[in-house]
CSV table of C-alpha atoms (C1' of nucleotides) in Angstrom, one decimal:
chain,number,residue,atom,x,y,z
N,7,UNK,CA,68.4,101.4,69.6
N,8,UNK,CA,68.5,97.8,69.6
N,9,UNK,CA,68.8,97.6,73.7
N,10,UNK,CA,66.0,97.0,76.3
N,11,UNK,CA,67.2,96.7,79.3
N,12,UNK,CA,64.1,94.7,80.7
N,13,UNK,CA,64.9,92.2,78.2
N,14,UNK,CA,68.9,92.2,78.5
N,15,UNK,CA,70.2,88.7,80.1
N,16,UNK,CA,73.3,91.0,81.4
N,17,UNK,CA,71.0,93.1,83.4
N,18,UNK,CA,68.6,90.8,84.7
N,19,UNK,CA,71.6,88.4,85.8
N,20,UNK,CA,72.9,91.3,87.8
N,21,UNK,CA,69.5,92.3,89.3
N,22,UNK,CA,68.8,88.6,90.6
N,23,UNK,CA,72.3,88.0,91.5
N,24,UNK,CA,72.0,91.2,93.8
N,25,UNK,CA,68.4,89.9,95.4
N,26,UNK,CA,69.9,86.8,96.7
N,27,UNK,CA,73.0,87.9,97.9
N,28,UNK,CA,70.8,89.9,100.1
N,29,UNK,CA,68.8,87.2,101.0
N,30,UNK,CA,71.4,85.1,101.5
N,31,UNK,CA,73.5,88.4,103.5
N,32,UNK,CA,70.6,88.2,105.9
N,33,UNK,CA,69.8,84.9,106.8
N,34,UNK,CA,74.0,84.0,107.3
N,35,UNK,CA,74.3,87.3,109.0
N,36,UNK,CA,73.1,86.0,112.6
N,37,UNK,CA,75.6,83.2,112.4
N,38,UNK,CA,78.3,85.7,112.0
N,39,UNK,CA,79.6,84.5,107.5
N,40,UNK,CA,79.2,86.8,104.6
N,41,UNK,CA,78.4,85.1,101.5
N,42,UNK,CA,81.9,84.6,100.3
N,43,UNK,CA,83.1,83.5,103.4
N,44,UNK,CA,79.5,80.8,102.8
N,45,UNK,CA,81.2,80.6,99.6
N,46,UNK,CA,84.3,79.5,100.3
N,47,UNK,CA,83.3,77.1,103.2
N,48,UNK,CA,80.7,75.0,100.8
N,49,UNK,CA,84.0,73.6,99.7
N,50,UNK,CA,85.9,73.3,102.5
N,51,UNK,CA,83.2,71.4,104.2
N,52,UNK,CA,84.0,69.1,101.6
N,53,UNK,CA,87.1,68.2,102.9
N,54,UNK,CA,89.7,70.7,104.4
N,55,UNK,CA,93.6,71.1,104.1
N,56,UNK,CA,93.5,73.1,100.6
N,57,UNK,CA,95.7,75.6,99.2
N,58,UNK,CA,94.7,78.9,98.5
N,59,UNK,CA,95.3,78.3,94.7
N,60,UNK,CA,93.2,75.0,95.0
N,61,UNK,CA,90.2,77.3,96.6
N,62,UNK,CA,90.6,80.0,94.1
N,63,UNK,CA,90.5,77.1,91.2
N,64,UNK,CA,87.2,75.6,92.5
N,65,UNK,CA,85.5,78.8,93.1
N,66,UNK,CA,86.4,80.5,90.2
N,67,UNK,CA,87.5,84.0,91.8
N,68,UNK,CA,90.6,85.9,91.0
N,69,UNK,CA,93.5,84.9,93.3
N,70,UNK,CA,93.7,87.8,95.2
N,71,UNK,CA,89.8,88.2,96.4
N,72,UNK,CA,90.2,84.9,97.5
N,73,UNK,CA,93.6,86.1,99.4
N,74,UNK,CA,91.1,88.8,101.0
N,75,UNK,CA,88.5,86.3,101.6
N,76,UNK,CA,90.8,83.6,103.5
N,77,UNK,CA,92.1,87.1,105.5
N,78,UNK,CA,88.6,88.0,106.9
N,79,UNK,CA,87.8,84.3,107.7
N,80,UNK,CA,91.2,83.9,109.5
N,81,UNK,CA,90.2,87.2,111.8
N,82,UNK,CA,86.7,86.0,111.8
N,83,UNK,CA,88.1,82.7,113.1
N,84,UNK,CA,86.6,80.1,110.8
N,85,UNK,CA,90.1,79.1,109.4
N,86,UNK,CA,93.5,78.4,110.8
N,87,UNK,CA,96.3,78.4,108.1
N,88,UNK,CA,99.6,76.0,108.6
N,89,UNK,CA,102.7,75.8,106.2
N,90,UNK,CA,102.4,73.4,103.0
N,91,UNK,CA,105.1,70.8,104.2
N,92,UNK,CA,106.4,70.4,100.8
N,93,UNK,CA,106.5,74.0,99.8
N,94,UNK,CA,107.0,76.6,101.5
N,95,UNK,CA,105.6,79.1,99.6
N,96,UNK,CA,102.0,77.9,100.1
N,97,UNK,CA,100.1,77.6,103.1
N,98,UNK,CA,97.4,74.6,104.2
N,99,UNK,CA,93.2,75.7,104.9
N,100,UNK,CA,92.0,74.6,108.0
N,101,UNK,CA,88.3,74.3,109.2
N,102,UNK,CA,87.9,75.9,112.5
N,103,UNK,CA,85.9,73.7,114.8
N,104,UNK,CA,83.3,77.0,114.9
N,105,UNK,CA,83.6,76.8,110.8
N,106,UNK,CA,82.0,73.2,111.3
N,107,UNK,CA,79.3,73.9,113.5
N,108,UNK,CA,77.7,76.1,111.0
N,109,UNK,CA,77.7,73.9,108.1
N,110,UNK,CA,74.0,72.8,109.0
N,111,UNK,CA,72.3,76.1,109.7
N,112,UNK,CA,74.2,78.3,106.8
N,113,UNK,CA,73.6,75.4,104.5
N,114,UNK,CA,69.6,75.5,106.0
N,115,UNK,CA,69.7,79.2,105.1
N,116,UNK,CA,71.0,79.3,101.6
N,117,UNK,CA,68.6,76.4,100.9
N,118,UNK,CA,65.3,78.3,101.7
N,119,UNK,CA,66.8,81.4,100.0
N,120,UNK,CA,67.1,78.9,96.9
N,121,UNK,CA,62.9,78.0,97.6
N,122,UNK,CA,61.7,81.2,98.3
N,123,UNK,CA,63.2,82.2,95.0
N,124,UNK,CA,62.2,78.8,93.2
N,125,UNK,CA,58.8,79.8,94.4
N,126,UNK,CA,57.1,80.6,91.6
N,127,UNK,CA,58.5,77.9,89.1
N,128,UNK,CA,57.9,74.3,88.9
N,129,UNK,CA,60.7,71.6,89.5
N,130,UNK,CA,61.2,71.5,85.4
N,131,UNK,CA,61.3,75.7,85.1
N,132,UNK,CA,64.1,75.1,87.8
N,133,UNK,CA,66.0,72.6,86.0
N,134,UNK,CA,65.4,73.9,82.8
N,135,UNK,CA,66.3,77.5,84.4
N,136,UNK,CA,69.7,76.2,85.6
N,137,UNK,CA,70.9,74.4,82.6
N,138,UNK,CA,70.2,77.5,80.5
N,139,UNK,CA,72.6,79.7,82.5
N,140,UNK,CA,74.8,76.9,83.0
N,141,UNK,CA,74.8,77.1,79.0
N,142,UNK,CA,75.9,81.1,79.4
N,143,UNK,CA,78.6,80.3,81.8
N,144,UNK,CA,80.3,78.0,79.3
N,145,UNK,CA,80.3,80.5,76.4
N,146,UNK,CA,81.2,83.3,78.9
N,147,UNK,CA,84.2,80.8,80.0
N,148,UNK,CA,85.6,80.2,76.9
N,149,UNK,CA,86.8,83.1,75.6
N,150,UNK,CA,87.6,85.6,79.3
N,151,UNK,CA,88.1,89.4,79.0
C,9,UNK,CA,73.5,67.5,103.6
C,10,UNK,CA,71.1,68.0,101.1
C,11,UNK,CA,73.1,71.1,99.6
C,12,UNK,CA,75.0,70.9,96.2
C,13,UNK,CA,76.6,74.3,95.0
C,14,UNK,CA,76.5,73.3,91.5
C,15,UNK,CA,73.0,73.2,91.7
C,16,UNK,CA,72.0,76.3,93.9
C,17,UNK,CA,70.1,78.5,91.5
C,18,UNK,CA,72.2,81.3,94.0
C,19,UNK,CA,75.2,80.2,93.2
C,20,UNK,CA,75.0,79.7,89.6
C,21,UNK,CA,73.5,83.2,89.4
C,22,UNK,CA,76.5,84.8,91.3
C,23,UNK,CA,79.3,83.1,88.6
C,24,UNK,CA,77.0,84.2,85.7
C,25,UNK,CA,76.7,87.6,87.0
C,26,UNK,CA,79.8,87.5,87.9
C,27,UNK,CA,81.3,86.6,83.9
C,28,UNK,CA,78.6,88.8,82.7
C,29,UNK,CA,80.5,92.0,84.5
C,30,UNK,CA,83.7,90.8,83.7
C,31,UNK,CA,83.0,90.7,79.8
C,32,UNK,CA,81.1,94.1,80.0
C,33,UNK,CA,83.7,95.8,81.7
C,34,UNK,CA,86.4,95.0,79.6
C,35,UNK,CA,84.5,96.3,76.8
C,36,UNK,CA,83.3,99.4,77.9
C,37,UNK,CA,86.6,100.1,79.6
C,38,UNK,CA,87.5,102.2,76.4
C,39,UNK,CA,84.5,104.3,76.2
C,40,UNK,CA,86.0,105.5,80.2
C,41,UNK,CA,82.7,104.0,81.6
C,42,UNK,CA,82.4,101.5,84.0
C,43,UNK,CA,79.5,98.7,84.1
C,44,UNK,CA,77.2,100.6,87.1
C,45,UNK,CA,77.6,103.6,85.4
C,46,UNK,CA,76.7,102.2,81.7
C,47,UNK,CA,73.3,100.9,83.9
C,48,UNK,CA,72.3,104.3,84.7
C,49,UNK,CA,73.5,105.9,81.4
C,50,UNK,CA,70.8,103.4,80.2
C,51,UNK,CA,67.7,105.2,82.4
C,52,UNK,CA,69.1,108.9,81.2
C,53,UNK,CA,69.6,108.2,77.6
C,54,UNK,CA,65.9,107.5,77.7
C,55,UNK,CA,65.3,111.0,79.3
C,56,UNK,CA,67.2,113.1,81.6
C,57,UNK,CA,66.5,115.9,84.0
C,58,UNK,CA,65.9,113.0,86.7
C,59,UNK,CA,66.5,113.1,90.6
C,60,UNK,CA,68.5,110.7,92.1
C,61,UNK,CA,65.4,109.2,94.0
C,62,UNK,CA,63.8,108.5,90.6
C,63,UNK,CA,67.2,107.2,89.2
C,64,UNK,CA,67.3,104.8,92.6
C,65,UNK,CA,63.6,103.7,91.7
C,66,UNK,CA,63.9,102.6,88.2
C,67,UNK,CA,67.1,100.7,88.7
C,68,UNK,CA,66.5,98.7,92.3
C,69,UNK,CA,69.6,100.2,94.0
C,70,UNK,CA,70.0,101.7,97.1
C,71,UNK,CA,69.9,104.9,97.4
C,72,UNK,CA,73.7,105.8,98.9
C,73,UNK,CA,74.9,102.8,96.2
C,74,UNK,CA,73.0,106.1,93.3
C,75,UNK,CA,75.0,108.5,95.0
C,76,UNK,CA,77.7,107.2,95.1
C,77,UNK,CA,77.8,106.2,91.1
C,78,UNK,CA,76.8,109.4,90.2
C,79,UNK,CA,79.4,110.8,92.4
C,80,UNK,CA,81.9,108.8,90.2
C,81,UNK,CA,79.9,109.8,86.8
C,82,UNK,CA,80.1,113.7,87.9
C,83,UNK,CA,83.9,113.3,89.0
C,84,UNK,CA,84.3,111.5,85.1
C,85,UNK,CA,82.3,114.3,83.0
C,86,UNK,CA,79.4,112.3,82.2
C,87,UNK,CA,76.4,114.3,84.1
C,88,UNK,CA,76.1,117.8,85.5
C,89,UNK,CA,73.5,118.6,88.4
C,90,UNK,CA,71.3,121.3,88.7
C,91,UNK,CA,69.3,122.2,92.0
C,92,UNK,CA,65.9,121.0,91.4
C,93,UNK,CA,63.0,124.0,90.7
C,94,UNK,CA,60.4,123.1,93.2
C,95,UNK,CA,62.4,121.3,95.4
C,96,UNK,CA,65.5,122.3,97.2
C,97,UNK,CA,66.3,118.8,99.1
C,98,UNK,CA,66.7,117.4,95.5
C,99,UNK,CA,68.9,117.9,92.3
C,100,UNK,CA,68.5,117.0,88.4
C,101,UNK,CA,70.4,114.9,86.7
C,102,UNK,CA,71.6,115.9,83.1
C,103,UNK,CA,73.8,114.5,80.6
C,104,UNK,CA,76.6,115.8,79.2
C,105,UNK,CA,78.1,115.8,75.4
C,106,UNK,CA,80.7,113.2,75.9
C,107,UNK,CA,78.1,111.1,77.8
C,108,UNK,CA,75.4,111.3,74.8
C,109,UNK,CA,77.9,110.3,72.4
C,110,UNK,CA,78.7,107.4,74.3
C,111,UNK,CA,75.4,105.6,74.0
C,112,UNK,CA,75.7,103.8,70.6
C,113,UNK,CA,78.9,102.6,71.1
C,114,UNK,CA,78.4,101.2,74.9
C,115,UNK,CA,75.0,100.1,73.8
C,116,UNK,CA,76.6,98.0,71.3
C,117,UNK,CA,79.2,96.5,73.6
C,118,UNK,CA,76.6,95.1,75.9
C,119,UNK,CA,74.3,93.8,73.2
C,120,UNK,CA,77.8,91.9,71.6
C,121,UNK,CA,77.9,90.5,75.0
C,122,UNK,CA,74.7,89.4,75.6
C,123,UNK,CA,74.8,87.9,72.6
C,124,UNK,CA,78.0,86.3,73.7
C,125,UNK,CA,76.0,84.6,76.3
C,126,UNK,CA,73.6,83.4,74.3
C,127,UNK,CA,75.7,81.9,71.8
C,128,UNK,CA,74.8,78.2,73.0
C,129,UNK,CA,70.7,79.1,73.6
C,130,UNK,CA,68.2,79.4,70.6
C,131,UNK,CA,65.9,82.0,70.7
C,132,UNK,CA,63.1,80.5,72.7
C,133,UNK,CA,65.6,79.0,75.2
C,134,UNK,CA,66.9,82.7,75.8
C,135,UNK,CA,63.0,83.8,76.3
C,136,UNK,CA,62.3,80.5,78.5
C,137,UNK,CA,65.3,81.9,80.6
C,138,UNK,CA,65.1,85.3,80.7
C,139,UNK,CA,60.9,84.8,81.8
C,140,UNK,CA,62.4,82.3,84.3
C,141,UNK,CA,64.6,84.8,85.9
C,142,UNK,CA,62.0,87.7,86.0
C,143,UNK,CA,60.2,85.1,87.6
C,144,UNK,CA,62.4,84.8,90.7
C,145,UNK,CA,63.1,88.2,90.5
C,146,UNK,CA,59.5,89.0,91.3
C,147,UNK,CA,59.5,85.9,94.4
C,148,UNK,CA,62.4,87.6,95.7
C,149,UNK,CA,61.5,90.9,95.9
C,150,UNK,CA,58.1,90.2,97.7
C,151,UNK,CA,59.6,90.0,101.3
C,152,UNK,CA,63.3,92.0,101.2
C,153,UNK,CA,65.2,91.6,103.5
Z,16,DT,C1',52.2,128.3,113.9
Z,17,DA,C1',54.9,124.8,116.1
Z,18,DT,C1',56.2,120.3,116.0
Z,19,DA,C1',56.6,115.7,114.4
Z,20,DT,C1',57.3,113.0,110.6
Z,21,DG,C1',59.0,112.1,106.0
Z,22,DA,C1',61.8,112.5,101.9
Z,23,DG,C1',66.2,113.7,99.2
Z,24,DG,C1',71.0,113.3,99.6
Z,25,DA,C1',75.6,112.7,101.6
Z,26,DT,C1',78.9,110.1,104.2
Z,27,DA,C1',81.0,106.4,106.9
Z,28,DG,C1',82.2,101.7,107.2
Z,29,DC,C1',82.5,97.2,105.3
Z,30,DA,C1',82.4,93.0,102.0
Z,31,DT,C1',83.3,91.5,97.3
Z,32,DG,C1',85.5,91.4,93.0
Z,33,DC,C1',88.8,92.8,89.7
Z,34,DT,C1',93.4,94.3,87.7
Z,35,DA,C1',98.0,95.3,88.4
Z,36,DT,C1',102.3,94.6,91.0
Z,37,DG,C1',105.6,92.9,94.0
Z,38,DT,C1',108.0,89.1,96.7
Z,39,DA,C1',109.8,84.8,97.7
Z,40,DG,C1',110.2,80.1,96.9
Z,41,DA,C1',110.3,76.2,93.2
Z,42,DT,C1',111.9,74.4,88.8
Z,43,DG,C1',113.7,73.3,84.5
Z,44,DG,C1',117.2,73.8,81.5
Z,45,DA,C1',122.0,75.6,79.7
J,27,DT,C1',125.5,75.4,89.5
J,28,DC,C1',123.0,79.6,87.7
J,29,DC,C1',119.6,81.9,85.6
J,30,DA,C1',115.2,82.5,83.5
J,31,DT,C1',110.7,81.5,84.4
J,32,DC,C1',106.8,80.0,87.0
J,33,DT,C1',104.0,79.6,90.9
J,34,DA,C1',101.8,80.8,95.5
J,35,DC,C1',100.5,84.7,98.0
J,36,DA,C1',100.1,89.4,99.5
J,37,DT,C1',99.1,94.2,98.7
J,38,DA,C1',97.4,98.4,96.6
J,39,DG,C1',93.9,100.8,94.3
J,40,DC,C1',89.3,101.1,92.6
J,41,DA,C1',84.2,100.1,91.5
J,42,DT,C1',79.8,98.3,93.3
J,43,DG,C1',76.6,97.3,96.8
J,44,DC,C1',74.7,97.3,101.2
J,45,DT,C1',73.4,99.0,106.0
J,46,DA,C1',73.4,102.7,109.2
J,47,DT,C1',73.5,107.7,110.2
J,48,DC,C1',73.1,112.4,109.8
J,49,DC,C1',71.5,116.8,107.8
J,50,DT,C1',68.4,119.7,105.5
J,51,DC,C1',64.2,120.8,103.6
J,52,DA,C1',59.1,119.7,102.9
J,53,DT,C1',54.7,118.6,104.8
J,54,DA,C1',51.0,117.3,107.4
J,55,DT,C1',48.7,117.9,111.8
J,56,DA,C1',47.7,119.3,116.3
DNA sequence: TATATGAGGATAGCATGCTATGTAGATGGA
DNA sequence: TCCATCTACATAGCATGCTATCCTCATATA
């Protein structure tokens, strides 16, 4: 068979996709995120008062894991939710003033996970590592399912 | 703050991954597999007659996430179990008809994929990537945790 | 041999993600 | 104005993965 799964892109992906997700799990643990809920507050740390469907957009999940996402974060009490004064269907994302103290130390967390991993490669492996899989995400984009 | 998500080498891994699933699901969705099951179809088309330990080992999972996919691949006809000779604590793992005749047709979806991926990279670029990624693979799994 | 420790598995509980649906409000015509 | 269609969210159901426990059997050691 044409398939090693050593040397399948698909595999590998998933294997180091798993590794810092449980870096990351463990170093955001203590300050009481998941990674999704890290995720997700990278851009609302941005600048707050989104829309569900805005988040959902930027982060490039399915509309209803972000609906579970915003859920946990509301219970976990690192968002507050208000109507959308123009329409009432949607609803407005609002930083908690907890959610804001943690922008420093998750942000310090996910950025040594990113060095220990960078470890072995120079500054050019890096670069030339992310543009490479940013080149897979496009062709992966374009035609979905 | 000196963190951009659209450069985190962890982020960019979690959307390829995540694309990478997607497209690998929906493919192997006909054959009645699932992606996590496909992976360990991959170790026991190469030889069955494993435990789950050994199953656990060669594909860097936990050991209740094994259980728990070959609970799902027993439940879906695709392995049978036999108590282990030597050992009663363990079982062996054995494929079934439908699951053997499932391996060139899955095997084929997920090369069409990964070559899906690497529509935009030439050959070396996919090499320089893939070396890249076993690269941090290896820093990561130094310290777990 | 008796006991402590280890190894193989199963199960519970939870977070992420996805697809598929359902509901209510918004909107653009006929 | 009325209706078809769209849009914003919520919910259900399921697969993966992980950590934490528990049980049983195996093994080494006192």
């Amino acid at each position: 068979m044409p398939f090693e799964k050593n040397a399948s892109m698909g595999f590998v992906t998933n294997r180091l996709a798993r590794l810092f997700a449980q870096h990351l799990h463990a170093r955001i643990a203590p300050l009481g995120l998941a990674p999704a809920q890290f995720m997700t507050l990278l851009e609302l740390w941005e600048g707050d008062g989104l829309t569900q469907a805005e988040l959902t957009d930027r982060l490039d999940v399915e509309q209803a894991t972000m609906a579970n996402t915003l859920a946990r974060m509301k219970r976990d009490g690192l968002i507050e939710r208000t109507p959308h004064p123009q329409d009432r269907r949607a609803q407005l994302v609002w930083l908690t003033d907890k959610a804001r103290s943690l922008e420093q130390p998750a942000k310090q967390a996910a950025h040594s996970v990113n060095q220990m991993a960078l470890a072995g490669l120079g500054e050019a492996d890096a670069a030339e590592a992310l543009g490479h899989m940013n080149t897979m995400i496009e062709s992966l984009r374009e035609k979905p399912g």
